[in-house]
């Protein structure tokens, strides 16, 4: 017997927003407040006018789980993300679906095996050490832009094996190109028009393609341990491998995802560790028990940093929402969702629901401890990496990168942040602090090497 479904609720007059853009400004101002209103007004499945269409917003772990599991293959990534950033991250893993996605992911998974992750972790320590050597600690140090440059340099080293033909000014141009492509998501004017978000993103995509294609022949010619070379050479048992366009498309997407999401997570960790010095010292004690460049297994043993990282991923999800397009009629939580509907999955809201978390707005890393495991209240209560077949393929790489950065910062520096500080966040694309995330950064004078 088929379970009856009900239609999506009608939009209330006060929730229609502005002409054309709908509730976009409400989202940009405070996405969590918008989600909270949608939840209390409509429930887990609600109408959300945006960009001239009535999108469907899914909130809460149960609704998110149905979309992620996608049992009837009704939810597609490609059409949804293409509308937002498609021309700039075209053919990236997140923008393809179903059998094609499965085939590409099967090949790409070879770049993230345990052996390869161990190799990447061994290379990360020296790369991060070189990057941090250029930091000049002082009060009101702007951590976010410094971290963004650092993670881009790491991506150039670990993902590409270096960018020997591009100096600092050219790498800064590459960084700006990535920013332009990501920020295209909130562009209202969607065309190749100068000075608009999309116009800048088209120019940025050209910079990124030129950058990667410059190094492509060398990576094809030589087998090295960087991800660029691995993507050029990996082959499944069935003989499947990537062509040049596939390699470039996947590299652009992977480098964006790797340095943007890791940057906001480390920035958030610096904020909360600066506001909670007891946790900073607890993490530092664990790091000082290891050497300068720990192995992957040693990084995984840093329990306190792991707890803080998970808590910061909960409080500030690197990707606030995920989007899908329905390719056929379906339903979620007993609500009918027609074919060709824009669907928004409110990842961040699940992390802040009192139904699943104790005092959810507070910083409490112990909630992830073995004794409490509040994240186990629901399989999708904590979902910073998404879920289902499109779950982030680089999540273990990201964890190793974030822990390596924190490990070296803890051993080399102390920092503080005003306990009353509230970060002003920009949600035009992936979230980032508009003030650059100020911290009071001090180089440590203790000789921690004596303890090794």
mmCIF file of N, CA and C in Angstrom, residues 264-283 303-316 351-352 357-369 372 374 382 406 410 415 417-419 421:
data_model
loop_
_atom_site.group_PDB
_atom_site.id
_atom_site.type_symbol
_atom_site.label_atom_id
_atom_site.label_comp_id
_atom_site.label_asym_id
_atom_site.label_seq_id
_atom_site.Cartn_x
_atom_site.Cartn_y
_atom_site.Cartn_z
ATOM 1 N N UNK A 264 38.445 27.791 6.623
ATOM 2 C CA UNK A 264 37.434 28.266 7.570
ATOM 3 C C UNK A 264 37.426 27.408 8.828
ATOM 4 N N UNK A 265 37.719 26.111 8.701
ATOM 5 C CA UNK A 265 37.739 25.259 9.888
ATOM 6 C C UNK A 265 38.903 25.612 10.804
ATOM 7 N N UNK A 266 40.097 25.798 10.241
ATOM 8 C CA UNK A 266 41.234 26.179 11.079
ATOM 9 C C UNK A 266 41.000 27.562 11.685
ATOM 10 N N UNK A 267 40.443 28.481 10.905
ATOM 11 C CA UNK A 267 40.152 29.818 11.412
ATOM 12 C C UNK A 267 39.187 29.746 12.598
ATOM 13 N N UNK A 268 38.161 28.921 12.483
ATOM 14 C CA UNK A 268 37.210 28.752 13.585
ATOM 15 C C UNK A 268 37.888 28.145 14.799
ATOM 16 N N UNK A 269 38.768 27.173 14.579
ATOM 17 C CA UNK A 269 39.488 26.560 15.696
ATOM 18 C C UNK A 269 40.381 27.574 16.405
ATOM 19 N N UNK A 270 41.040 28.447 15.639
ATOM 20 C CA UNK A 270 41.862 29.475 16.269
ATOM 21 C C UNK A 270 41.016 30.404 17.119
ATOM 22 N N UNK A 271 39.828 30.749 16.629
ATOM 23 C CA UNK A 271 38.950 31.618 17.407
ATOM 24 C C UNK A 271 38.608 30.979 18.755
ATOM 25 N N UNK A 272 38.090 29.749 18.709
ATOM 26 C CA UNK A 272 37.609 29.132 19.949
ATOM 27 C C UNK A 272 38.747 28.727 20.871
ATOM 28 N N UNK A 273 39.875 28.307 20.332
ATOM 29 C CA UNK A 273 41.013 28.012 21.194
ATOM 30 C C UNK A 273 41.573 29.288 21.809
ATOM 31 N N UNK A 274 41.448 30.424 21.096
ATOM 32 C CA UNK A 274 41.862 31.706 21.665
ATOM 33 C C UNK A 274 40.928 32.185 22.760
ATOM 34 N N UNK A 275 39.665 31.806 22.662
ATOM 35 C CA UNK A 275 38.677 32.195 23.673
ATOM 36 C C UNK A 275 38.601 31.200 24.828
ATOM 37 N N UNK A 276 39.183 30.020 24.646
ATOM 38 C CA UNK A 276 39.163 28.977 25.672
ATOM 39 C C UNK A 276 40.590 28.473 25.883
ATOM 40 N N UNK A 277 41.412 29.249 26.599
ATOM 41 C CA UNK A 277 42.834 28.909 26.749
ATOM 42 C C UNK A 277 43.074 27.553 27.397
ATOM 43 N N UNK A 278 42.118 27.072 28.214
ATOM 44 C CA UNK A 278 42.302 25.755 28.826
ATOM 45 C C UNK A 278 42.330 24.653 27.771
ATOM 46 N N UNK A 279 41.518 24.811 26.730
ATOM 47 C CA UNK A 279 41.528 23.851 25.638
ATOM 48 C C UNK A 279 42.777 24.031 24.779
ATOM 49 N N UNK A 280 43.246 25.260 24.617
ATOM 50 C CA UNK A 280 44.474 25.486 23.854
ATOM 51 C C UNK A 280 45.643 24.780 24.521
ATOM 52 N N UNK A 281 45.730 24.898 25.852
ATOM 53 C CA UNK A 281 46.830 24.249 26.556
ATOM 54 C C UNK A 281 46.691 22.733 26.539
ATOM 55 N N UNK A 282 45.462 22.258 26.633
ATOM 56 C CA UNK A 282 45.241 20.806 26.577
ATOM 57 C C UNK A 282 45.704 20.248 25.229
ATOM 58 N N UNK A 283 45.368 20.933 24.151
ATOM 59 C CA UNK A 283 45.796 20.504 22.820
ATOM 60 C C UNK A 283 47.311 20.621 22.676
ATOM 61 N N UNK A 303 43.925 13.397 20.282
ATOM 62 C CA UNK A 303 42.513 13.302 20.658
ATOM 63 C C UNK A 303 41.876 14.664 20.912
ATOM 64 N N UNK A 304 42.565 15.548 21.621
ATOM 65 C CA UNK A 304 41.962 16.839 21.964
ATOM 66 C C UNK A 304 41.765 17.699 20.730
ATOM 67 N N UNK A 305 42.763 17.722 19.841
ATOM 68 C CA UNK A 305 42.608 18.477 18.595
ATOM 69 C C UNK A 305 41.448 17.903 17.791
ATOM 70 N N UNK A 306 41.301 16.588 17.804
ATOM 71 C CA UNK A 306 40.197 15.955 17.075
ATOM 72 C C UNK A 306 38.846 16.401 17.633
ATOM 73 N N UNK A 307 38.729 16.459 18.958
ATOM 74 C CA UNK A 307 37.476 16.902 19.578
ATOM 75 C C UNK A 307 37.168 18.345 19.211
ATOM 76 N N UNK A 308 38.192 19.201 19.255
ATOM 77 C CA UNK A 308 37.995 20.615 18.925
ATOM 78 C C UNK A 308 37.634 20.771 17.452
ATOM 79 N N UNK A 309 38.302 20.026 16.589
ATOM 80 C CA UNK A 309 38.006 20.108 15.161
ATOM 81 C C UNK A 309 36.552 19.724 14.886
ATOM 82 N N UNK A 310 36.096 18.635 15.469
ATOM 83 C CA UNK A 310 34.719 18.201 15.241
ATOM 84 C C UNK A 310 33.716 19.225 15.774
ATOM 85 N N UNK A 311 34.016 19.809 16.926
ATOM 86 C CA UNK A 311 33.115 20.806 17.490
ATOM 87 C C UNK A 311 33.056 22.053 16.621
ATOM 88 N N UNK A 312 34.200 22.456 16.065
ATOM 89 C CA UNK A 312 34.215 23.640 15.200
ATOM 90 C C UNK A 312 33.532 23.356 13.870
ATOM 91 N N UNK A 313 33.649 22.146 13.362
ATOM 92 C CA UNK A 313 32.898 21.764 12.164
ATOM 93 C C UNK A 313 31.402 21.774 12.430
ATOM 94 N N UNK A 314 31.026 21.504 13.670
ATOM 95 C CA UNK A 314 29.607 21.554 14.041
ATOM 96 C C UNK A 314 29.123 22.995 14.128
ATOM 97 N N UNK A 315 29.876 23.833 14.810
ATOM 98 C CA UNK A 315 29.450 25.218 15.032
ATOM 99 C C UNK A 315 29.463 26.037 13.744
ATOM 100 N N UNK A 316 30.456 25.810 12.896
ATOM 101 C CA UNK A 316 30.557 26.526 11.616
ATOM 102 C C UNK A 316 30.845 25.491 10.529
ATOM 103 N N UNK A 351 23.147 20.764 13.036
ATOM 104 C CA UNK A 351 24.212 20.846 14.039
ATOM 105 C C UNK A 351 23.818 21.675 15.255
ATOM 106 N N UNK A 352 22.708 22.392 15.167
ATOM 107 C CA UNK A 352 22.350 23.340 16.228
ATOM 108 C C UNK A 352 20.982 23.062 16.831
ATOM 109 N N UNK A 357 21.473 18.061 20.514
ATOM 110 C CA UNK A 357 22.701 18.561 21.125
ATOM 111 C C UNK A 357 22.390 19.286 22.427
ATOM 112 N N UNK A 358 23.253 19.114 23.421
ATOM 113 C CA UNK A 358 23.129 19.818 24.686
ATOM 114 C C UNK A 358 23.677 21.232 24.538
ATOM 115 N N UNK A 359 22.836 22.232 24.852
ATOM 116 C CA UNK A 359 23.262 23.632 24.754
ATOM 117 C C UNK A 359 24.017 23.843 23.433
ATOM 118 N N UNK A 360 23.333 23.696 22.298
ATOM 119 C CA UNK A 360 24.014 23.579 21.006
ATOM 120 C C UNK A 360 24.813 24.789 20.564
ATOM 121 N N UNK A 361 24.552 25.994 21.102
ATOM 122 C CA UNK A 361 25.309 27.172 20.665
ATOM 123 C C UNK A 361 26.619 27.335 21.428
ATOM 124 N N UNK A 362 26.855 26.503 22.421
ATOM 125 C CA UNK A 362 28.070 26.649 23.227
ATOM 126 C C UNK A 362 29.205 25.795 22.668
ATOM 127 N N UNK A 363 30.433 26.224 22.968
ATOM 128 C CA UNK A 363 31.635 25.476 22.573
ATOM 129 C C UNK A 363 31.891 24.405 23.615
ATOM 130 N N UNK A 364 31.740 23.156 23.241
ATOM 131 C CA UNK A 364 31.860 22.039 24.181
ATOM 132 C C UNK A 364 32.398 20.810 23.447
ATOM 133 N N UNK A 365 33.707 20.766 23.204
ATOM 134 C CA UNK A 365 34.267 19.638 22.451
ATOM 135 C C UNK A 365 34.024 18.282 23.094
ATOM 136 N N UNK A 366 33.848 18.257 24.408
ATOM 137 C CA UNK A 366 33.635 16.977 25.093
ATOM 138 C C UNK A 366 32.358 16.279 24.639
ATOM 139 N N UNK A 367 31.471 16.998 23.947
ATOM 140 C CA UNK A 367 30.243 16.353 23.471
ATOM 141 C C UNK A 367 30.578 15.246 22.462
ATOM 142 N N UNK A 368 31.790 15.289 21.876
ATOM 143 C CA UNK A 368 32.210 14.258 20.930
ATOM 144 C C UNK A 368 33.051 13.165 21.592
ATOM 145 N N UNK A 369 33.243 13.249 22.911
ATOM 146 C CA UNK A 369 34.068 12.265 23.613
ATOM 147 C C UNK A 369 33.385 10.906 23.619
ATOM 148 N N UNK A 372 30.291 10.608 25.785
ATOM 149 C CA UNK A 372 29.048 11.330 25.467
ATOM 150 C C UNK A 372 28.561 11.068 24.042
ATOM 151 N N UNK A 374 27.461 12.824 21.512
ATOM 152 C CA UNK A 374 26.186 13.427 21.134
ATOM 153 C C UNK A 374 25.941 13.355 19.632
ATOM 154 N N UNK A 382 25.260 15.172 12.750
ATOM 155 C CA UNK A 382 26.520 15.851 12.419
ATOM 156 C C UNK A 382 26.898 15.439 11.006
ATOM 157 N N UNK A 406 47.315 22.846 12.950
ATOM 158 C CA UNK A 406 47.139 23.156 14.375
ATOM 159 C C UNK A 406 48.312 22.664 15.199
ATOM 160 N N UNK A 410 50.352 25.204 17.528
ATOM 161 C CA UNK A 410 50.372 25.005 18.975
ATOM 162 C C UNK A 410 51.801 24.918 19.510
ATOM 163 N N UNK A 415 48.048 32.180 21.335
ATOM 164 C CA UNK A 415 47.191 33.253 20.835
ATOM 165 C C UNK A 415 45.982 33.400 21.743
ATOM 166 N N UNK A 417 41.915 35.468 21.994
ATOM 167 C CA UNK A 417 40.803 36.160 21.343
ATOM 168 C C UNK A 417 39.868 36.651 22.438
ATOM 169 N N UNK A 418 39.402 37.863 22.315
ATOM 170 C CA UNK A 418 38.457 38.431 23.285
ATOM 171 C C UNK A 418 37.279 37.477 23.475
ATOM 172 N N UNK A 419 36.980 37.069 24.721
ATOM 173 C CA UNK A 419 35.877 36.126 24.959
ATOM 174 C C UNK A 419 34.525 36.627 24.436
ATOM 175 N N UNK A 421 34.112 38.288 21.651
ATOM 176 C CA UNK A 421 34.159 38.427 20.193
ATOM 177 C C UNK A 421 33.158 37.497 19.515
#
